[in-house]
Coordinates of N, CA and C in Angstrom, one line a residue:
M1 N 13.2 -9.7 13.9 CA 12.8 -9.0 12.7 C 12.0 -7.8 13.1
S2 N 12.4 -6.7 12.8 CA 11.7 -5.5 13.3 C 11.3 -4.6 12.1
R3 N 11.1 -5.1 11.0 CA 10.7 -4.4 9.8 C 9.3 -3.7 10.0
R4 N 9.3 -2.4 9.9 CA 8.0 -1.6 10.1 C 7.9 -0.7 8.9
T5 N 6.7 -0.6 8.3 CA 6.4 0.3 7.3 C 4.9 0.4 7.1
S6 N 4.4 1.4 6.5 CA 3.0 1.6 6.3 C 2.6 2.0 4.8
R7 N 3.6 1.8 3.9 CA 3.3 2.3 2.5 C 2.5 1.2 1.8
P8 N 1.3 1.5 1.4 CA 0.5 0.5 0.7 C 1.0 0.3 -0.8
R9 N 1.2 -1.0 -1.1 CA 1.6 -1.3 -2.5 C 1.6 -2.8 -2.6
G10 N 1.6 -3.3 -3.8 CA 1.8 -4.7 -4.1 C 0.6 -5.6 -3.7
P11 N 0.6 -6.8 -4.1 CA -0.5 -7.8 -3.8 C -0.5 -8.2 -2.3
A12 N -1.6 -8.7 -1.8 CA -1.7 -9.2 -0.5 C -1.0 -10.5 -0.3
A13 N -0.6 -10.8 0.9 CA 0.1 -12.1 1.1 C -0.8 -13.3 0.9
A14 N -0.3 -14.4 0.5 CA -1.1 -15.6 0.3 C -1.6 -16.0 1.7
R15 N -2.8 -16.5 1.7 CA -3.4 -17.0 3.0 C -2.8 -18.2 3.5
I16 N -2.4 -18.3 4.7 CA -1.9 -19.5 5.3 C -3.0 -20.2 6.1
T17 N -3.2 -21.5 5.8 CA -4.2 -22.3 6.5 C -3.5 -23.2 7.5
S18 N -4.2 -23.9 8.3 CA -3.7 -24.9 9.2 C -3.0 -26.0 8.5
A19 N -3.4 -26.3 7.3 CA -2.8 -27.4 6.5 C -1.6 -27.0 5.6
S20 N -1.4 -25.7 5.5 CA -0.3 -25.1 4.7 C 1.0 -25.6 5.3
P21 N 2.0 -25.7 4.4 CA 3.4 -25.9 5.0 C 3.7 -24.7 5.9
C22 N 4.4 -25.0 7.0 CA 4.7 -23.9 7.9 C 5.8 -23.0 7.3
P23 N 5.6 -21.7 7.3 CA 6.5 -20.7 6.7 C 7.9 -20.8 7.4
C24 N 8.0 -21.3 8.6 CA 9.3 -21.3 9.3 C 10.3 -22.2 8.7
G25 N 9.9 -23.1 7.8 CA 10.8 -24.0 7.2 C 10.9 -25.4 7.7
L26 N 10.3 -25.7 8.9 CA 10.3 -27.0 9.4 C 9.3 -27.9 8.6
P27 N 9.6 -29.2 8.6 CA 8.7 -30.0 7.8 C 7.4 -30.4 8.5
A28 N 6.6 -29.5 8.7 CA 5.3 -29.7 9.4 C 4.3 -28.7 8.9
A29 N 3.0 -29.1 9.0 CA 1.9 -28.2 8.6 C 1.9 -27.0 9.6
Y30 N 1.5 -25.9 9.2 CA 1.4 -24.7 10.0 C 0.7 -24.9 11.3
G31 N -0.5 -25.5 11.2 CA -1.3 -25.8 12.4 C -0.6 -26.6 13.5
E32 N 0.3 -27.5 13.1 CA 1.0 -28.4 14.0 C 2.3 -27.8 14.4
C33 N 2.8 -26.7 13.7 CA 4.1 -26.1 14.0 C 3.8 -24.8 14.6
C34 N 4.1 -23.7 13.9 CA 4.0 -22.3 14.5 C 2.6 -21.9 14.8
G35 N 1.6 -22.5 14.1 CA 0.2 -22.1 14.2 C -0.3 -22.3 15.7
R36 N 0.2 -23.3 16.3 CA -0.2 -23.6 17.7 C 0.4 -22.5 18.7
F37 N 1.5 -21.9 18.3 CA 2.0 -20.8 19.1 C 1.2 -19.6 18.9
H38 N 0.9 -19.3 17.6 CA 0.1 -18.2 17.2 C -1.2 -18.2 17.9
S39 N -1.9 -19.3 18.0 CA -3.2 -19.4 18.6 C -3.2 -19.3 20.1
G40 N -2.0 -19.5 20.7 CA -1.9 -19.5 22.1 C -2.1 -20.9 22.8
S41 N -2.3 -21.9 22.0 CA -2.5 -23.2 22.6 C -1.2 -23.9 23.1
A42 N 0.0 -23.3 22.7 CA 1.3 -23.7 23.2 C 2.2 -22.5 23.2
A43 N 3.3 -22.6 24.0 CA 4.3 -21.6 24.0 C 5.6 -22.1 23.4
A44 N 6.3 -21.3 22.8 CA 7.6 -21.7 22.2 C 8.5 -22.1 23.3
P45 N 9.1 -23.3 23.3 CA 9.9 -23.8 24.3 C 11.4 -23.3 24.3
T46 N 11.8 -22.8 23.1 CA 13.2 -22.4 23.0 C 13.2 -21.1 22.2
C47 N 14.4 -20.4 22.3 CA 14.5 -19.2 21.5 C 14.4 -19.4 20.0
E48 N 15.0 -20.5 19.5 CA 14.8 -20.8 18.1 C 13.4 -21.1 17.7
A49 N 12.6 -21.8 18.5 CA 11.2 -22.0 18.2 C 10.5 -20.7 18.2
L50 N 10.8 -19.8 19.1 CA 10.2 -18.4 19.1 C 10.6 -17.7 17.9
M51 N 11.8 -17.7 17.5 CA 12.3 -17.0 16.3 C 11.5 -17.5 15.1
R52 N 11.5 -18.8 14.9 CA 10.7 -19.4 13.8 C 9.3 -19.0 13.8
S53 N 8.7 -19.0 15.0 CA 7.2 -18.6 15.1 C 7.0 -17.1 14.8
R54 N 8.0 -16.3 15.1 CA 7.9 -14.9 14.8 C 8.0 -14.7 13.3
Y55 N 9.0 -15.4 12.7 CA 9.1 -15.3 11.3 C 7.8 -15.7 10.6
A56 N 7.2 -16.8 11.0 CA 5.9 -17.3 10.5 C 4.9 -16.3 10.7
A57 N 4.9 -15.5 11.8 CA 3.9 -14.5 12.1 C 4.1 -13.3 11.1
F58 N 5.3 -13.0 10.8 CA 5.5 -12.0 9.7 C 4.9 -12.5 8.4
A59 N 5.1 -13.7 8.1 CA 4.6 -14.3 6.8 C 3.0 -14.3 6.9
A60 N 2.5 -14.6 8.0 CA 1.0 -14.7 8.2 C 0.4 -13.4 8.5
R61 N 1.2 -12.4 8.8 CA 0.8 -11.0 9.1 C 0.0 -11.0 10.4
D62 N 0.5 -11.7 11.4 CA -0.1 -11.9 12.7 C 0.5 -10.9 13.7
A63 N 0.1 -9.6 13.6 CA 0.6 -8.6 14.5 C 0.4 -8.8 16.0
A64 N -0.8 -9.4 16.3 CA -1.1 -9.7 17.7 C 0.0 -10.6 18.3
Y65 N 0.4 -11.6 17.6 CA 1.4 -12.6 18.1 C 2.7 -11.9 18.2
L66 N 3.1 -11.1 17.2 CA 4.4 -10.4 17.3 C 4.5 -9.5 18.5
L67 N 3.4 -8.8 18.8 CA 3.4 -7.9 19.9 C 3.4 -8.7 21.2
R68 N 2.6 -9.8 21.3 CA 2.5 -10.6 22.5 C 3.9 -11.2 22.8
T69 N 4.7 -11.5 21.8 CA 6.0 -12.1 22.1 C 7.2 -11.1 22.0
W70 N 6.9 -9.9 22.2 CA 7.9 -8.8 22.2 C 8.0 -8.3 23.7
H71 N 9.2 -8.2 24.2 CA 9.4 -7.7 25.5 C 8.7 -6.3 25.7
P72 N 8.0 -6.1 26.8 CA 7.3 -4.9 27.0 C 8.2 -3.7 27.1
G73 N 9.5 -3.8 27.4 CA 10.4 -2.7 27.5 C 10.9 -2.2 26.1
T74 N 10.7 -3.1 25.1 CA 11.2 -2.7 23.7 C 10.0 -2.8 22.7
R75 N 8.9 -3.2 23.1 CA 7.7 -3.4 22.2 C 7.2 -2.1 21.6
P76 N 7.1 -2.0 20.3 CA 6.5 -0.8 19.7 C 5.0 -0.8 19.9
P77 N 4.3 0.3 19.7 CA 2.9 0.4 19.8 C 2.1 -0.5 18.8
G78 N 2.7 -0.8 17.7 CA 2.0 -1.6 16.7 C 3.0 -2.1 15.7
V79 N 2.5 -3.0 14.8 CA 3.3 -3.5 13.7 C 2.5 -3.3 12.4
D80 N 3.2 -2.7 11.5 CA 2.6 -2.5 10.2 C 3.3 -3.4 9.2
F81 N 2.5 -4.0 8.3 CA 3.1 -4.9 7.3 C 3.1 -4.2 5.9
D82 N 4.1 -4.3 5.2 CA 4.3 -3.8 3.9 C 3.6 -4.8 2.9
P83 N 2.5 -4.4 2.2 CA 1.8 -5.3 1.4 C 2.7 -5.8 0.2
G84 N 3.8 -5.1 -0.1 CA 4.6 -5.6 -1.2 C 5.7 -6.6 -0.8
T85 N 5.8 -6.9 0.5 CA 6.7 -7.8 1.0 C 6.1 -9.2 1.2
R86 N 6.8 -10.2 0.7 CA 6.4 -11.6 0.9 C 7.6 -12.3 1.5
W87 N 7.5 -12.9 2.6 CA 8.5 -13.7 3.2 C 8.6 -15.0 2.6
T88 N 9.8 -15.4 2.1 CA 10.0 -16.6 1.3 C 10.8 -17.7 1.9
G89 N 11.5 -17.5 3.0 CA 12.3 -18.6 3.5 C 13.1 -18.1 4.7
L90 N 13.5 -19.0 5.6 CA 14.2 -18.7 6.8 C 15.4 -19.7 7.0
D91 N 16.6 -19.2 7.2 CA 17.8 -20.0 7.5 C 18.2 -19.6 8.9
I92 N 18.2 -20.6 9.8 CA 18.8 -20.4 11.1 C 20.3 -20.7 11.0
L93 N 21.1 -19.7 11.3 CA 22.6 -19.8 11.1 C 23.3 -20.2 12.4
D94 N 22.8 -19.7 13.6 CA 23.4 -20.0 14.8 C 22.5 -19.7 16.0
T95 N 22.6 -20.4 17.1 CA 21.9 -20.1 18.3 C 22.9 -20.2 19.4
T96 N 22.6 -19.4 20.4 CA 23.4 -19.5 21.7 C 22.4 -19.5 22.8
E97 N 22.6 -20.4 23.8 CA 21.7 -20.6 24.9 C 20.3 -20.8 24.4
G98 N 19.3 -20.2 25.1 CA 17.9 -20.2 24.7 C 17.1 -21.5 24.9
S99 N 17.6 -22.4 25.7 CA 16.9 -23.7 25.9 C 16.1 -23.5 27.2
A100 N 15.4 -24.6 27.6 CA 14.6 -24.6 28.8 C 15.5 -24.3 30.1
F101 N 16.8 -24.5 29.9 CA 17.7 -24.3 31.1 C 18.3 -22.9 31.1
H102 N 18.0 -22.0 30.2 CA 18.6 -20.7 30.1 C 17.5 -19.6 30.4
S103 N 18.0 -18.4 30.7 CA 17.1 -17.2 30.8 C 17.4 -16.2 29.7
T104 N 18.4 -16.4 28.9 CA 18.6 -15.6 27.7 C 19.1 -16.4 26.6
G105 N 19.1 -15.9 25.4 CA 19.6 -16.6 24.2 C 19.6 -15.7 23.0
T106 N 20.3 -16.1 22.0 CA 20.3 -15.4 20.7 C 20.1 -16.4 19.5
V107 N 19.5 -15.9 18.5 CA 19.4 -16.6 17.2 C 19.8 -15.7 16.1
T108 N 20.8 -16.2 15.3 CA 21.3 -15.5 14.1 C 20.6 -16.2 13.0
F109 N 20.1 -15.4 12.1 CA 19.3 -16.0 11.0 C 19.4 -15.1 9.7
R110 N 19.0 -15.7 8.6 CA 18.8 -14.9 7.4 C 17.4 -15.2 6.9
A111 N 16.6 -14.1 6.9 CA 15.2 -14.2 6.4 C 15.1 -13.7 5.0
H112 N 14.6 -14.6 4.1 CA 14.5 -14.2 2.7 C 13.1 -13.7 2.4
Y113 N 13.0 -12.7 1.5 CA 11.8 -12.1 1.1 C 11.9 -11.5 -0.2
T114 N 10.7 -11.2 -0.8 CA 10.7 -10.4 -2.0 C 10.0 -9.0 -1.7
D115 N 10.5 -8.0 -2.3 CA 10.0 -6.6 -2.1 C 9.5 -6.2 -3.4
D116 N 8.2 -6.2 -3.6 CA 7.6 -5.9 -5.0 C 8.2 -6.8 -6.0
G117 N 8.4 -8.1 -5.7 CA 9.0 -9.1 -6.6 C 10.5 -9.2 -6.7
R118 N 11.2 -8.2 -6.1 CA 12.7 -8.3 -6.1 C 13.2 -9.0 -4.8
P119 N 14.0 -10.1 -5.0 CA 14.4 -10.9 -3.9 C 15.5 -10.1 -3.1
D120 N 15.4 -10.3 -1.8 CA 16.3 -9.7 -0.9 C 16.4 -10.6 0.4
S121 N 17.2 -10.2 1.4 CA 17.2 -11.0 2.6 C 17.6 -10.0 3.8
L122 N 17.3 -10.5 5.0 CA 17.6 -9.8 6.2 C 18.5 -10.7 7.0
H123 N 19.7 -10.3 7.4 CA 20.6 -11.0 8.2 C 20.7 -10.4 9.6
E124 N 20.3 -11.1 10.6 CA 20.1 -10.5 11.9 C 20.4 -11.4 13.0
Q125 N 20.9 -10.9 14.2 CA 21.0 -11.7 15.4 C 20.0 -11.1 16.4
S126 N 19.0 -11.9 16.7 CA 17.9 -11.5 17.6 C 18.3 -12.0 19.0
R127 N 17.9 -11.2 20.0 CA 18.1 -11.5 21.4 C 16.8 -11.7 22.1
F128 N 16.8 -12.7 23.0 CA 15.6 -13.2 23.6 C 15.9 -13.3 25.1
V129 N 14.8 -13.1 26.0 CA 14.9 -13.3 27.4 C 13.6 -14.0 27.8
R130 N 13.7 -14.5 29.0 CA 12.5 -15.1 29.6 C 11.8 -13.9 30.4
H131 N 10.5 -13.7 30.1 CA 9.7 -12.7 30.8 C 8.5 -13.4 31.3
E132 N 8.3 -13.4 32.6 CA 7.1 -14.0 33.2 C 7.0 -15.5 32.8
G133 N 8.2 -16.1 32.7 CA 8.2 -17.5 32.3 C 8.2 -17.9 30.8
A134 N 8.0 -16.9 30.0 CA 7.9 -17.2 28.5 C 9.0 -16.5 27.8
W135 N 9.5 -17.1 26.7 CA 10.5 -16.5 25.9 C 9.9 -15.3 25.1
V136 N 10.6 -14.2 25.1 CA 10.2 -13.0 24.3 C 11.4 -12.4 23.6
Y137 N 11.1 -11.8 22.5 CA 12.1 -11.0 21.7 C 12.4 -9.7 22.4
T138 N 13.7 -9.3 22.4 CA 14.0 -8.0 23.0 C 14.5 -7.1 22.0
T139 N 15.7 -7.4 21.4 CA 16.3 -6.5 20.4 C 17.0 -7.3 19.4
A140 N 17.6 -6.6 18.4 CA 18.3 -7.3 17.3 C 19.5 -6.4 16.9
V141 N 20.5 -7.1 16.3 CA 21.6 -6.5 15.7 C 21.6 -7.0 14.2
F142 N 21.6 -6.0 13.3 CA 21.7 -6.4 11.9 C 23.1 -6.8 11.5
A143 N 23.2 -8.0 10.9 CA 24.5 -8.6 10.6 C 25.1 -8.1 9.3
D144 N 24.3 -7.6 8.4 CA 24.8 -7.1 7.1 C 24.7 -5.6 7.1

């Protein structure tokens, strides 16, 4: 997900706590799921786990994590969050490679959101590589 904008509007995102359901959609609390990746206490072991944690970082507005997990060759100087956007759900549609035994992988997903209250979605195939031993996001192709 590479959504960037700086136009101020709409209400702020709901605060995500360690006990909140994880925004990535897995049946775990945020602190036990993607929150541990965001805090740096664990690293995402697969491309899918990294994709889910990056989606959760968009929901939590954690720019530092997004930048830390972006390949240095494609990383932007910063991430701006649109205050009118609320991420509402993630569907993983397909994965290729991306396990502990691979050096590359892709995740195709549909990320649901509302933009100033209007529902919409982003359909994308994200590409990941191992960089210095960790999975990082490189590029994406929009599927719609």
